[in-house]
Amino acid sequence: MNELLTTLFAVTRYVLAGLALAIVLICLFWLARRRKFVPQEAFLFSAVTRDKLPLERCENAVGRSPRCDVVLNYPTISRYHAVIALRREGWMLFDTGSQVGTKLNGELIDLRAPLQHGAPLEHGQMITFGSMEFLFCDPVAEREQEEQIRLGAAYISSQQGKKKQDRRPK
C-alpha cells in the first residue's frame, strides 16, 4: 500500500508539472499572437491618395515602420509617429515623440501631456502626421450623431405640434 501511494505521488508530481507547462505555453501563445480586433469600423481617409486605411485594433501604431498597424511611407513621418487607440471615452490620438509632430484640426498635440490624456477624436476631424493629412472617419459615431439629431428633430416637432393645439380656440 505504501509503494502504491509513493508511485501515485510521483506520477501526480509529473502530471501537475506537465499541466503547468501546458498552461504557460498556452498563455505565451495568446500573448504573442497579434489578433485582429475590430472594435468599430473606424478608418483614416487620405484626400490626396484616396486611400482608406482601416483601424483594425484597439491600439493602432502609425508610422513608417513595417511593424506599425498603419504604415505610411513618407519622409516626414517618423518610424513610430503616433498611436490611435480606442478607450472607454472613444477614440484617442497620441503622438509618440515624433520629430515633426502630430496635429489634430491644425493644432499640435502637446507631448508633455501624459499618454492617458490623449486628444479625443471625433468623426470628421483632420489628423496631420508630418505633412500628410487624413480625415478620421467613425461610421458608428456618425450613425449615433444622426440618430440623436433625428430624435431631437422629432421631439422639437412634437413640441411645436402641442403648441399649435394649445393656440386653437375652444
PDB file of C-alpha atoms in Angstrom, residues 5 17 22 36 84 98 102 125-126 161:
ATOM      1  CA  LEU A   5       0.996   5.841  -2.556  1.00  0.00           C
ATOM      2  CA  ALA A  17       4.261  19.805 -13.819  1.00  0.00           C
ATOM      3  CA  ALA A  22       0.913  23.440 -20.894  1.00  0.00           C
ATOM      4  CA  LYS A  36      -7.133  41.478 -35.071  1.00  0.00           C
ATOM      5  CA  ILE A  84      -4.692  55.868 -32.336  1.00  0.00           C
ATOM      6  CA  SER A  98       7.775  62.238 -33.487  1.00  0.00           C
ATOM      7  CA  THR A 102       1.041  65.263 -34.926  1.00  0.00           C
ATOM      8  CA  GLN A 125     -11.669  65.583 -37.666  1.00  0.00           C
ATOM      9  CA  MET A 126      -8.457  66.197 -39.634  1.00  0.00           C
ATOM     10  CA  GLY A 161     -47.461  70.353 -32.569  1.00  0.00           C
TER      11      GLY A 161
END
